[in-house]
Structures are given as structure tokens and as C-alpha cells.
PDB file of C-alpha atoms in Angstrom:
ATOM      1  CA  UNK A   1       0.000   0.000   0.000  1.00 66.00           C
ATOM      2  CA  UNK A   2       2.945   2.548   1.236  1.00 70.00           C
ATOM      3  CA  UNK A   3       4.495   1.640  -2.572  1.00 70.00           C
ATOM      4  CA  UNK A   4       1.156   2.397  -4.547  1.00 69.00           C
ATOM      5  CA  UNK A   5       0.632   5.776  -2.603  1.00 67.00           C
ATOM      6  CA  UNK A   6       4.296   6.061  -3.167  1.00 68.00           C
ATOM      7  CA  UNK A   7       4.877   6.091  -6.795  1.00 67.00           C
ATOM      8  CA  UNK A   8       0.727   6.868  -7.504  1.00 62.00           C
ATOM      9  CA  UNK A   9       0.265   9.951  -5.385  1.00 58.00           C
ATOM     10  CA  UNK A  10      -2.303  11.157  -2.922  1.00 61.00           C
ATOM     11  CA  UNK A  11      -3.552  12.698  -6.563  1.00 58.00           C
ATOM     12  CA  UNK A  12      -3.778   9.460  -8.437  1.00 61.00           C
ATOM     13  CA  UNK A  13      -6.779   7.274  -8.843  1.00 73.00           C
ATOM     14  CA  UNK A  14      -8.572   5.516  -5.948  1.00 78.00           C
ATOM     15  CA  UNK A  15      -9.139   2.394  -8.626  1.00 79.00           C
ATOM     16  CA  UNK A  16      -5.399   1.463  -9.486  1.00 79.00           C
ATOM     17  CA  UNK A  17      -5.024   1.486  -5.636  1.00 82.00           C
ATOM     18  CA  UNK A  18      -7.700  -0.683  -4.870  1.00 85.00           C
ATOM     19  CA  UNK A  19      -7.624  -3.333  -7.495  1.00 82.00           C
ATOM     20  CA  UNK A  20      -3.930  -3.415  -6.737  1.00 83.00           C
ATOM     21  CA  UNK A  21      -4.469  -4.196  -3.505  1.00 86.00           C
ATOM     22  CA  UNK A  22      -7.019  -6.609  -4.479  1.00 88.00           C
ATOM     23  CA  UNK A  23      -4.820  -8.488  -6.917  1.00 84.00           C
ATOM     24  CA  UNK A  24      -2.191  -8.753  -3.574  1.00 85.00           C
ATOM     25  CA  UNK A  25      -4.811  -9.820  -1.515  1.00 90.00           C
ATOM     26  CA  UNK A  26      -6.205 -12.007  -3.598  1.00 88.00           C
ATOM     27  CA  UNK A  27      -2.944 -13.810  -4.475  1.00 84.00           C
ATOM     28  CA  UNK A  28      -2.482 -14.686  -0.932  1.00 88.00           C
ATOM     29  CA  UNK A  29      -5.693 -15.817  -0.120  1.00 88.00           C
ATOM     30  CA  UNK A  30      -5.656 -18.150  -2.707  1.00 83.00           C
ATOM     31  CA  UNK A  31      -1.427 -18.979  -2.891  1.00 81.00           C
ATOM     32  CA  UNK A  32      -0.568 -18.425   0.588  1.00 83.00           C
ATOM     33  CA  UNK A  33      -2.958 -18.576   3.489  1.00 87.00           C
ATOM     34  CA  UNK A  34      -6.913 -17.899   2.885  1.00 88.00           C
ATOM     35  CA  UNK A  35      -8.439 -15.180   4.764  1.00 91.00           C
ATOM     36  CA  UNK A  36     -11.663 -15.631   7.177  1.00 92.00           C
ATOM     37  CA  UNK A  37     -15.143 -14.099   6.176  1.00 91.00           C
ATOM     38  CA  UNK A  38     -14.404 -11.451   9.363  1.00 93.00           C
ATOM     39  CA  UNK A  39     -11.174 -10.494   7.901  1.00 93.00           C
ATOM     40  CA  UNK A  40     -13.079 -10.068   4.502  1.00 91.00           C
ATOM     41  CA  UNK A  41     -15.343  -7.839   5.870  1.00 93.00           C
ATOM     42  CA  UNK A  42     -13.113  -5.860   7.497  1.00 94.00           C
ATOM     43  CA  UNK A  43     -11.356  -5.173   4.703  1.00 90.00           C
ATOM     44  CA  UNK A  44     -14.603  -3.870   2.625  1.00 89.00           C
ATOM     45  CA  UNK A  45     -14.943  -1.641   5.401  1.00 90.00           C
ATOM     46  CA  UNK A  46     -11.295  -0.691   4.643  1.00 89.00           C
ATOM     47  CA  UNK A  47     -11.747  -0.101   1.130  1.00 88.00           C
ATOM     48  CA  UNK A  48     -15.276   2.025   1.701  1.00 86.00           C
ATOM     49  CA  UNK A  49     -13.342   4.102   4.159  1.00 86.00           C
ATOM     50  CA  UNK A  50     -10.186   4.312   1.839  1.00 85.00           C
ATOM     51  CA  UNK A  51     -12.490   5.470  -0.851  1.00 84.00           C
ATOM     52  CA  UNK A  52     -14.164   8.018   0.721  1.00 83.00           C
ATOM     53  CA  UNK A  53     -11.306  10.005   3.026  1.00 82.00           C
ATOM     54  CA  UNK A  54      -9.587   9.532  -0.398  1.00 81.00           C
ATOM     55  CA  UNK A  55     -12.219  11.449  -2.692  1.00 78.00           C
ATOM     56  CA  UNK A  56     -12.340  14.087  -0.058  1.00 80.00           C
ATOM     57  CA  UNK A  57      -8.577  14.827   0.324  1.00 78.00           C
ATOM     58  CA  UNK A  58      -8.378  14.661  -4.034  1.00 75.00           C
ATOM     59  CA  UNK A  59     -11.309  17.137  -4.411  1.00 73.00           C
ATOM     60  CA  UNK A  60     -10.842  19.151  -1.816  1.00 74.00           C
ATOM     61  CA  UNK A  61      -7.262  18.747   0.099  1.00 73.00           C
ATOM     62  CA  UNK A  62      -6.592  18.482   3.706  1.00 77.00           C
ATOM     63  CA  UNK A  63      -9.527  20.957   4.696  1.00 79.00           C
ATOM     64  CA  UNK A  64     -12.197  18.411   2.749  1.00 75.00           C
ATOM     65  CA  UNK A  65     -10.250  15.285   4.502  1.00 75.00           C
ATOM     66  CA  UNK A  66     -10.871  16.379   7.897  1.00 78.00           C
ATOM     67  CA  UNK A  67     -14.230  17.351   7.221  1.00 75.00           C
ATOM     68  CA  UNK A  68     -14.226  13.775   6.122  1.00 74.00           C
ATOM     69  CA  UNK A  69     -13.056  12.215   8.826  1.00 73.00           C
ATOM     70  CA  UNK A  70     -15.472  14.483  11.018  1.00 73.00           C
ATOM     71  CA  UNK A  71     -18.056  12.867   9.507  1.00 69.00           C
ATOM     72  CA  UNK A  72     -19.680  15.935   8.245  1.00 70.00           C
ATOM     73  CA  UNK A  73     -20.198  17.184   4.660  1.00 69.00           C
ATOM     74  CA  UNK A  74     -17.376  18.100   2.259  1.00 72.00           C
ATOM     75  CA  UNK A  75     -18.051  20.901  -0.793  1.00 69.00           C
ATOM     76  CA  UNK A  76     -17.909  17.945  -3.125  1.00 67.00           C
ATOM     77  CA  UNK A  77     -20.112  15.439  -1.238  1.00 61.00           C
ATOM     78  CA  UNK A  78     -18.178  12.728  -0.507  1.00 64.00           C
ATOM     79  CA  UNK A  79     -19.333  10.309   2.087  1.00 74.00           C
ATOM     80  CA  UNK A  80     -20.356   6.564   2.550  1.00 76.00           C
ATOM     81  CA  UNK A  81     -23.541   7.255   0.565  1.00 80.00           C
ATOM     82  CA  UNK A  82     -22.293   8.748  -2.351  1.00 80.00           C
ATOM     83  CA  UNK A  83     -19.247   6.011  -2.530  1.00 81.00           C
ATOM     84  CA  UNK A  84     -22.209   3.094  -2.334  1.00 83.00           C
ATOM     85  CA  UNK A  85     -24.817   4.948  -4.856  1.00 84.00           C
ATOM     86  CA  UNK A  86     -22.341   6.681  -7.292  1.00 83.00           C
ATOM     87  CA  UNK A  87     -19.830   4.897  -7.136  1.00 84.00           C
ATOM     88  CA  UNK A  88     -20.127   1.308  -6.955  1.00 86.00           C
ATOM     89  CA  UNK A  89     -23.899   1.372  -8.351  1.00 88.00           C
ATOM     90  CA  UNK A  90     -23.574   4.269 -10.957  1.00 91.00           C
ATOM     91  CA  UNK A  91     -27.639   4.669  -9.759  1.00 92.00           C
ATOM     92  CA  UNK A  92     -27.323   8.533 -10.069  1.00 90.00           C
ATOM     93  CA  UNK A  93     -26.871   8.388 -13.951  1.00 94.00           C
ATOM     94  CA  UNK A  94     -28.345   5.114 -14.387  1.00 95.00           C
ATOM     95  CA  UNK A  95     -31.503   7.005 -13.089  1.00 94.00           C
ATOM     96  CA  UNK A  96     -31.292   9.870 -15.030  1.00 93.00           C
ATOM     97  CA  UNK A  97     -30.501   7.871 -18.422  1.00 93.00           C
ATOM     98  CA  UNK A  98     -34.300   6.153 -17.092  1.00 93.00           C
ATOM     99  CA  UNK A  99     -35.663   9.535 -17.023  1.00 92.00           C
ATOM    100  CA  UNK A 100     -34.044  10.808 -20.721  1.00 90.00           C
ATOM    101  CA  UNK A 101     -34.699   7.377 -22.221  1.00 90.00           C
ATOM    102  CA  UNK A 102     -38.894   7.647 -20.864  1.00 88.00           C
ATOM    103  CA  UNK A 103     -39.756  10.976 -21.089  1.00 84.00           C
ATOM    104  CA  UNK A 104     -42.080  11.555 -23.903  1.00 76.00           C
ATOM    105  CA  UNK A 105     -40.374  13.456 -26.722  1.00 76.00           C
ATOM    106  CA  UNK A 106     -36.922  12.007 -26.511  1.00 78.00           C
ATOM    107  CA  UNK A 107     -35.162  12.469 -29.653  1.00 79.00           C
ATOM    108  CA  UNK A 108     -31.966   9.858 -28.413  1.00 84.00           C
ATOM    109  CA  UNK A 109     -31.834   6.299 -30.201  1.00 86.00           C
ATOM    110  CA  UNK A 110     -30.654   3.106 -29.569  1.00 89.00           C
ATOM    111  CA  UNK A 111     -26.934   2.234 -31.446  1.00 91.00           C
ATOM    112  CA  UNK A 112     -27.501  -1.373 -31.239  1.00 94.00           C
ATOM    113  CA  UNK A 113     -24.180  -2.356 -29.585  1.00 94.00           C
ATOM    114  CA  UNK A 114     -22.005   0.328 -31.366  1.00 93.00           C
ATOM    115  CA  UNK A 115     -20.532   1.203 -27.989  1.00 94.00           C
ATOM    116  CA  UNK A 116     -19.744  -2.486 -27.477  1.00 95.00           C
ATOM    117  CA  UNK A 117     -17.963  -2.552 -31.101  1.00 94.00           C
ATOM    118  CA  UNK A 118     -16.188   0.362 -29.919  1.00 93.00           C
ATOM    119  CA  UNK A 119     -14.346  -0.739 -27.041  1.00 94.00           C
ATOM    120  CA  UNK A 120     -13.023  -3.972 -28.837  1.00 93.00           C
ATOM    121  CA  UNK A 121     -11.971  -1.298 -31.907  1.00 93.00           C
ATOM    122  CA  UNK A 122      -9.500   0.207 -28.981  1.00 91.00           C
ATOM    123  CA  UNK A 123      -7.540  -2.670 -29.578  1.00 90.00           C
ATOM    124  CA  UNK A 124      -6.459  -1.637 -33.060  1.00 91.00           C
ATOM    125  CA  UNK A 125      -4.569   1.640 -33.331  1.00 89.00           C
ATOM    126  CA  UNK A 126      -6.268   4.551 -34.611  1.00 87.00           C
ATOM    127  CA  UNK A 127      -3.100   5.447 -37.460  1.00 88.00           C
ATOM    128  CA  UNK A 128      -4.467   1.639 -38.652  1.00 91.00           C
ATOM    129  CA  UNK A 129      -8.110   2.381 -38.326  1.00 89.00           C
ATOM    130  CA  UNK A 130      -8.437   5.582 -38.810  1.00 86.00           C
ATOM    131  CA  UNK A 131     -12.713   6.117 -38.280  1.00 85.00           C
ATOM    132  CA  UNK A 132     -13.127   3.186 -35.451  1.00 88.00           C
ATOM    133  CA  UNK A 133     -16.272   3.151 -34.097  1.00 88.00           C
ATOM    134  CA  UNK A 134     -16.954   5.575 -31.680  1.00 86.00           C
ATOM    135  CA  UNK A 135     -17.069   4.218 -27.803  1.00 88.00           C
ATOM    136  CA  UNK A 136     -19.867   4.884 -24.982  1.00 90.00           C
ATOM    137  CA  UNK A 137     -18.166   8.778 -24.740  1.00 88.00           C
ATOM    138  CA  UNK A 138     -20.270  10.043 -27.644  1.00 86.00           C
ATOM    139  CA  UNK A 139     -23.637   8.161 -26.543  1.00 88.00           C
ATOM    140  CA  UNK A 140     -23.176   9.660 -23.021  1.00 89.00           C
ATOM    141  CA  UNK A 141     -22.781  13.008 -24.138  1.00 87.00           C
ATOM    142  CA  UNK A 142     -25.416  13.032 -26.561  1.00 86.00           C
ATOM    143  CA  UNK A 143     -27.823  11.739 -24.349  1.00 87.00           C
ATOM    144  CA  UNK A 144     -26.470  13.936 -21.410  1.00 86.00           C
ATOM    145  CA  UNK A 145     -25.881  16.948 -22.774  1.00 83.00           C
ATOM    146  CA  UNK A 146     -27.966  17.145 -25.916  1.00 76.00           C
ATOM    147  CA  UNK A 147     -26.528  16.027 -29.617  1.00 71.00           C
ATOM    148  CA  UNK A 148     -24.529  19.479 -29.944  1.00 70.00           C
ATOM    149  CA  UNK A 149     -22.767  19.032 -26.992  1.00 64.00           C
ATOM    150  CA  UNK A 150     -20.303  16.789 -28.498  1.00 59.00           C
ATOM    151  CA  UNK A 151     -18.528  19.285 -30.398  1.00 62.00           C
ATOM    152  CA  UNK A 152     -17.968  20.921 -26.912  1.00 64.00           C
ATOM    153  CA  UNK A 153     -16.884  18.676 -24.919  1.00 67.00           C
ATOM    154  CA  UNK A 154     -17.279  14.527 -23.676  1.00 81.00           C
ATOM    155  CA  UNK A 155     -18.783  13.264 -20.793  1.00 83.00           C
ATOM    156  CA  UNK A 156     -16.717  11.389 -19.193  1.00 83.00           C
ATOM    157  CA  UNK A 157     -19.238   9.490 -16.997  1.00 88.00           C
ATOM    158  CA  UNK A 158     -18.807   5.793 -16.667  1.00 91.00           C
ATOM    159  CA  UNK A 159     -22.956   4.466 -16.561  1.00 94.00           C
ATOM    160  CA  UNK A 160     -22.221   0.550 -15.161  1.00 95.00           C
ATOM    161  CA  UNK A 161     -23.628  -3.065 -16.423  1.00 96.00           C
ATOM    162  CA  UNK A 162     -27.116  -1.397 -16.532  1.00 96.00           C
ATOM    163  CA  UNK A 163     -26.311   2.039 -18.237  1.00 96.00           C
ATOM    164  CA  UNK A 164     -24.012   1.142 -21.078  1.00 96.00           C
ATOM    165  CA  UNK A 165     -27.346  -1.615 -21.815  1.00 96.00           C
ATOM    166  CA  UNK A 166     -29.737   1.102 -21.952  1.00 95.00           C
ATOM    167  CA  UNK A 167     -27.398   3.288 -24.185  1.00 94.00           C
ATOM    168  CA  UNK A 168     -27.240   0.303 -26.753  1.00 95.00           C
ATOM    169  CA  UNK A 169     -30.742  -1.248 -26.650  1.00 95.00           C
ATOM    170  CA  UNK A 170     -32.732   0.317 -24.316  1.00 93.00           C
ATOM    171  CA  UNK A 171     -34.292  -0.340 -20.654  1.00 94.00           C
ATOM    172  CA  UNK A 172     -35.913  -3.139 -21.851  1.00 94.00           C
ATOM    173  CA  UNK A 173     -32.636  -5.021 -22.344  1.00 96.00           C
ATOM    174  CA  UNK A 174     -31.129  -4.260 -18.545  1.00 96.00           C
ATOM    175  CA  UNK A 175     -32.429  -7.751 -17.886  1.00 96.00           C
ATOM    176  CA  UNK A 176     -30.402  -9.447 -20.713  1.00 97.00           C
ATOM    177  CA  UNK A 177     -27.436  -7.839 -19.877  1.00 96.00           C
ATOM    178  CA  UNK A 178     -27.768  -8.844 -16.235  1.00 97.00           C
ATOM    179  CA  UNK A 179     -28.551 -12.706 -17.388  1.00 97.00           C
ATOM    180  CA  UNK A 180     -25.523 -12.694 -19.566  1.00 96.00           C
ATOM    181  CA  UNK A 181     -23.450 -11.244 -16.783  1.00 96.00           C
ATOM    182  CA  UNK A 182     -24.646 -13.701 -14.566  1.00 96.00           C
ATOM    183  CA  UNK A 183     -23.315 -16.876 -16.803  1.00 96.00           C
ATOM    184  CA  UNK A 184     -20.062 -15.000 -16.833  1.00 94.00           C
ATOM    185  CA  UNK A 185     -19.914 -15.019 -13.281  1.00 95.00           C
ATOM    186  CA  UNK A 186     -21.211 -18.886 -13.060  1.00 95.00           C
ATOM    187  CA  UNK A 187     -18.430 -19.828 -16.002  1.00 93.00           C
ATOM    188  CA  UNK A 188     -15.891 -17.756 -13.507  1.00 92.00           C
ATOM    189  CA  UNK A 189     -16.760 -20.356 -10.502  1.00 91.00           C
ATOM    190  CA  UNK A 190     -16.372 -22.831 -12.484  1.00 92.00           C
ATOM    191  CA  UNK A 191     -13.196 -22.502 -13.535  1.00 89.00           C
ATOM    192  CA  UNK A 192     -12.306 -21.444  -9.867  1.00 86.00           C
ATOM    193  CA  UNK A 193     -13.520 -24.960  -8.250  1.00 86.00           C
ATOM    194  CA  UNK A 194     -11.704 -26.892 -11.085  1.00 87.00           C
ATOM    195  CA  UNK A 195      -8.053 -25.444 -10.030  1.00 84.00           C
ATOM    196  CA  UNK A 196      -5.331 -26.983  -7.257  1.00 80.00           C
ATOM    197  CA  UNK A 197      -3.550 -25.150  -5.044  1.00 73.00           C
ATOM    198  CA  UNK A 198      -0.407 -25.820  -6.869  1.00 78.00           C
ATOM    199  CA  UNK A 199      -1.690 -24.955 -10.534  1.00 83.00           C
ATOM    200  CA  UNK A 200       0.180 -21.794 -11.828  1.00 85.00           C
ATOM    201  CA  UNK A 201      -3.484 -20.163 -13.300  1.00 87.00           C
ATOM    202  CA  UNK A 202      -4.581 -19.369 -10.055  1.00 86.00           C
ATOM    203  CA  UNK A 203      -2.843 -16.630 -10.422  1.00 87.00           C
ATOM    204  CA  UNK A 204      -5.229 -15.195 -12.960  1.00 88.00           C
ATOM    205  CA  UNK A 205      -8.231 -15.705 -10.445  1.00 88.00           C
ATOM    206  CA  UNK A 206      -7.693 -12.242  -8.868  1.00 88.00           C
ATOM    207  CA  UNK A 207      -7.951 -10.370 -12.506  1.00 89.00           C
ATOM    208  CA  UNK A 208     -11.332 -12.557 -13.167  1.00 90.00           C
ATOM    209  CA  UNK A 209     -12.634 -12.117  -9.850  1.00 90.00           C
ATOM    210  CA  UNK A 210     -12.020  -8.463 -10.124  1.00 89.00           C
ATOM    211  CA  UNK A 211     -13.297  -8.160 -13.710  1.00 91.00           C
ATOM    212  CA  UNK A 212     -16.541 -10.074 -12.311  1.00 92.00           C
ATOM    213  CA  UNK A 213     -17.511  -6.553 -10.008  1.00 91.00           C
ATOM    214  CA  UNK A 214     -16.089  -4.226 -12.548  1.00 91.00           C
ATOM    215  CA  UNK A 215     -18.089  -5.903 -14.921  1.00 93.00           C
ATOM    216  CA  UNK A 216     -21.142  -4.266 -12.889  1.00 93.00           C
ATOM    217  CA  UNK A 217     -20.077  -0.489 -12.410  1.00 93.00           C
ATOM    218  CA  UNK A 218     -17.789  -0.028 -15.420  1.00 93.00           C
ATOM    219  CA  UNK A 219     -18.337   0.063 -19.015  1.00 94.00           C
ATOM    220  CA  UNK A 220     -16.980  -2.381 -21.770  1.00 94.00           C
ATOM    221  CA  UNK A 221     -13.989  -0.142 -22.190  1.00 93.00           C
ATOM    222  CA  UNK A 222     -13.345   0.244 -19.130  1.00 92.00           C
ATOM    223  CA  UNK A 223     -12.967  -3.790 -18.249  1.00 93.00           C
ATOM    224  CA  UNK A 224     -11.287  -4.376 -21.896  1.00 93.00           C
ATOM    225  CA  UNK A 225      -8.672  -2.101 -20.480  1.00 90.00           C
ATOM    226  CA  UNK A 226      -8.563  -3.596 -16.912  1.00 88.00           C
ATOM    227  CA  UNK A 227      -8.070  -6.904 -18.271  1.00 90.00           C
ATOM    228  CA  UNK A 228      -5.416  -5.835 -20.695  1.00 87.00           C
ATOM    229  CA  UNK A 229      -3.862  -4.196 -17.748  1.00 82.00           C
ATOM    230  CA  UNK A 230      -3.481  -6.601 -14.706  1.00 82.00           C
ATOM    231  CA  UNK A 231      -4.428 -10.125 -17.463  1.00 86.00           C
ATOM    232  CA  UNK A 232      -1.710  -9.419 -19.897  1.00 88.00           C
ATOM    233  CA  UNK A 233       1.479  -9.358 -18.053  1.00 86.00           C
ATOM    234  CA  UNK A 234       0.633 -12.046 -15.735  1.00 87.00           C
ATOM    235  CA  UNK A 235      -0.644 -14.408 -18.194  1.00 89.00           C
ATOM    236  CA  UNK A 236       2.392 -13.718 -20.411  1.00 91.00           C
ATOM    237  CA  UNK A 237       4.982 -14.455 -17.594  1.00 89.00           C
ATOM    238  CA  UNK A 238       2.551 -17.713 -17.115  1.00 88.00           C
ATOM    239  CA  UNK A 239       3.205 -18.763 -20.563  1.00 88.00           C
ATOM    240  CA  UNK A 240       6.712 -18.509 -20.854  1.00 88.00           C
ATOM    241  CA  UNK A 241       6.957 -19.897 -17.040  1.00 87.00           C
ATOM    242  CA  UNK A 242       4.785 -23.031 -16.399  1.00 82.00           C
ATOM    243  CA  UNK A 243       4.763 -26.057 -18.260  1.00 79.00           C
ATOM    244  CA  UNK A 244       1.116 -28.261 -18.990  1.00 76.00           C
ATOM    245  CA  UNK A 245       0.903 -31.426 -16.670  1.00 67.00           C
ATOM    246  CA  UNK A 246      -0.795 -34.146 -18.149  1.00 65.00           C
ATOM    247  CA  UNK A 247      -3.179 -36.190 -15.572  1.00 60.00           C
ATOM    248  CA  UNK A 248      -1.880 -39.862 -15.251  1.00 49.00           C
ATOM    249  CA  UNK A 249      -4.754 -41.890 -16.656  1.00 48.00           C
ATOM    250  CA  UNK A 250      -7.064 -44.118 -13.863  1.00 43.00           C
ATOM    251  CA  UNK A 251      -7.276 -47.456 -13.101  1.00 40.00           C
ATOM    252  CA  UNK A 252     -10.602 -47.698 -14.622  1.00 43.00           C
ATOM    253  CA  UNK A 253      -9.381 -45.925 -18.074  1.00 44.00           C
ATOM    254  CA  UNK A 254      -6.230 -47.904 -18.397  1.00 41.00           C
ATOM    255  CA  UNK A 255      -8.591 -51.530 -18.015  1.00 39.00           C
TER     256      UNK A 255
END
């Protein structure tokens, strides 16, 4: 932790100091020693405390952090509530897409899956592909701002499982995306019952356990980027490091 803060600042991003302290923790619960449900807990109620005293002291410096830790309200809001509603349930623009989506007169439409397209296009350099399709910045502002707002500026907003559904097909298709999601997170189980202690891929379990509650409050880009991120290297070193084991055949297969 004393590294990240370190070499990331008291200015950097709360989420590269979380997740990297979720990859460590992660590797030792599963490598080393596992950690008790209390111990879990605890350390949620860490990370919600991190997160907030954090916010406060990025937005508004030492005056905001003791405000903070007063327990009273900073100029830019941040407390436990705003951490659990904005910030790990996006429900304050998840809501308001709702409300632009419903009202009668909207003039925004559906891109069928254009911001999906979009993040995968990030993986090809723009001097290759020159007019990739756009991501879920230019949806968001549109519907945010208005359709001449994009020539001002780009929202920046990240909308969650939920939003980013509702920018590509609607409200209606909230429950797909959540039933989808949910087979991710099954396939992820699976795959985390079926390794041994000793088997070098359960080093990977902290990215997919990770990308399994990003995959709720972020966007497509955002996880195609966490993955590449904290998957990449350590599947690479994987590669070149561990060798296959083939299982020895059973008594009843070799009859």
C-alpha cells in the first residue's frame, strides 16, 4: 500500500489502488494462506473508508479530509452514501438515463451495440483504423448533454452493467445484460472450483474475480482495459513460465 501511494500519489486514482491491492490480496488468499469471512469484511470496510477520506482529500485537500473524517459534509459530497450509490452502483446516472430514455419526446436512439464494437476497436490503433467506431463517450454526451454538446466537450461518466445496456438497446434489455453477466460469473466459478492449489493459473483468479464486479459499475472499455492491464502481463509471464501437466490416466481408463 505505502508503494502504490508512493509512486501513484495522494492525486492518483482511488481504482489502481484498490484493485492493486485486491490483486495482492487475492494472491495470498488463494497462494498463501486464505483469509476468514471477518477479515473479509473488514477489509470492505477498509476499502469504503479508503475510498471516501480519499475522494475528499483529491477534491478538496486536507480541509475536505478532515471534514471527512469528522463525519460531516465536504463541498464535493463525498461520504459513505455517495461512494455506495455513485460509485459502486452508478444509480445517479443510471436514473437519469431512465428519465431521458422515458420521457415523452426524446429524440436519443438506440446504437444497437455500437458502444460495445467500440471498445473492442480500442484494440487496433487509430493510425491503422483511422474512423473506429466511436465508444460509450459520444452516446453519453449526446444523451447527457444534448446532440450538440459533443462538439464541446465529452462526458466522461462511466454508466455501469445497466447504463451502457440502456445506451445500446434500451431499458428493456437491462435484464439481458444482467442474465448474460450472470453466466459469466457462473463460467468464472467454475473454472475457480476446477483449479489446485499448486496450478500456476490461479494466479489469474484475482484479474477474473475483479473483472466479475467491474463488470457491474464499469463500461466495456473500461474492463477491456482492466483486463489488458493486470491479465496481460501475468498471463504472459505464465506462458513462458509453467509447463502443462498431463493427468496420469485411472485405473478404470487404463482396463
Amino acid at each position: 500500500f505505502g508503494l502504490l501511494i508512493l509512486f501513484g500519489g495522494l492525486r492518483g486514482l482511488r481504482s489502481n489502488i484498490i484493485w492493486s491491492m485486491f490483486w495482492g490480496v487475492a494472491v495470498v488468499h488463494f497462494c498463501l494462506r486464505p483469509f476468514s469471512r471477518k477479515m473479509v469484511l473488514a477489509g470492505l470496510g477498509v476499502m469504503i473508508a479508503f475510498a471516501v477520506f480519499y475522494a475528499a482529500y483529491k477534491h478538496g485537500g486536507t480541509k475536505d479530509f478532515k471534514k471527512a473524517v469528522a463525519g460531516e459534509e465536504t463541498r464535493y459530497g463525498s461520504s459513505v452514501s455517495k461512494v455506495a450509490l455513485w460509485d459502486l452502483a452508478r444509480a445517479d446516472v443510471q436514473a437519469f438515463l431512465l428519465y431521458r430514455m422515458s420521457r415523452v419526446g426524446t429524440d436519443y436512439q438506440i446504437v444497437y451495440g455500437r458502444t460495445y464494437v467500440g471498445a473492442l476497436a480500442l484494440l487496433i490503433p487509430e493510425a491503422l483504423w483511422p474512423g473506429r467506431p466511436p465508444t460509450k463517450i459520444q452516446e453519453g454526451t449526446q444523451i447527457l448533454w444534448g446532440d450538440d454538446a459533443v462538439l464541446i466537450g465529452k462526458a466522461s461518466n462511466l454508466y455501469g452493467l445497466a447504463g451502457e445496456a440502456m445506451l445500446n438497446f434500451g431499458p428493456a434489455s437491462v435484464p439481458i445484460a444482467f442474465a448474460v453477466f450472470a453466466l459469466c460469473v457462473s463460467g468464472v466459478r467454475k473454472f475457480v472450483y476446477r483449479l489446485r492449489r499448486n496450478d500456476g493459473r490461479v494466479f489469474l483468479l484475482p484479474t477474473f474475480l475483479s473483472l466479475c464486479i467491474l463488470g457491474l459499475i464499469c463500461d466495456s472499455d473500461n474492463v477491456l482495459f482492466f483486463l489488458f492491464q493486470y491479465g496481460t502481463s501475468v498471463a504472459m509471464v505464465l506462458l513462458f513460465t509453467c509447463r502443462p501437466v498431463r493427468r496420469s490416466p485411472t485405473l478404470s481408463g487404463s482396463l
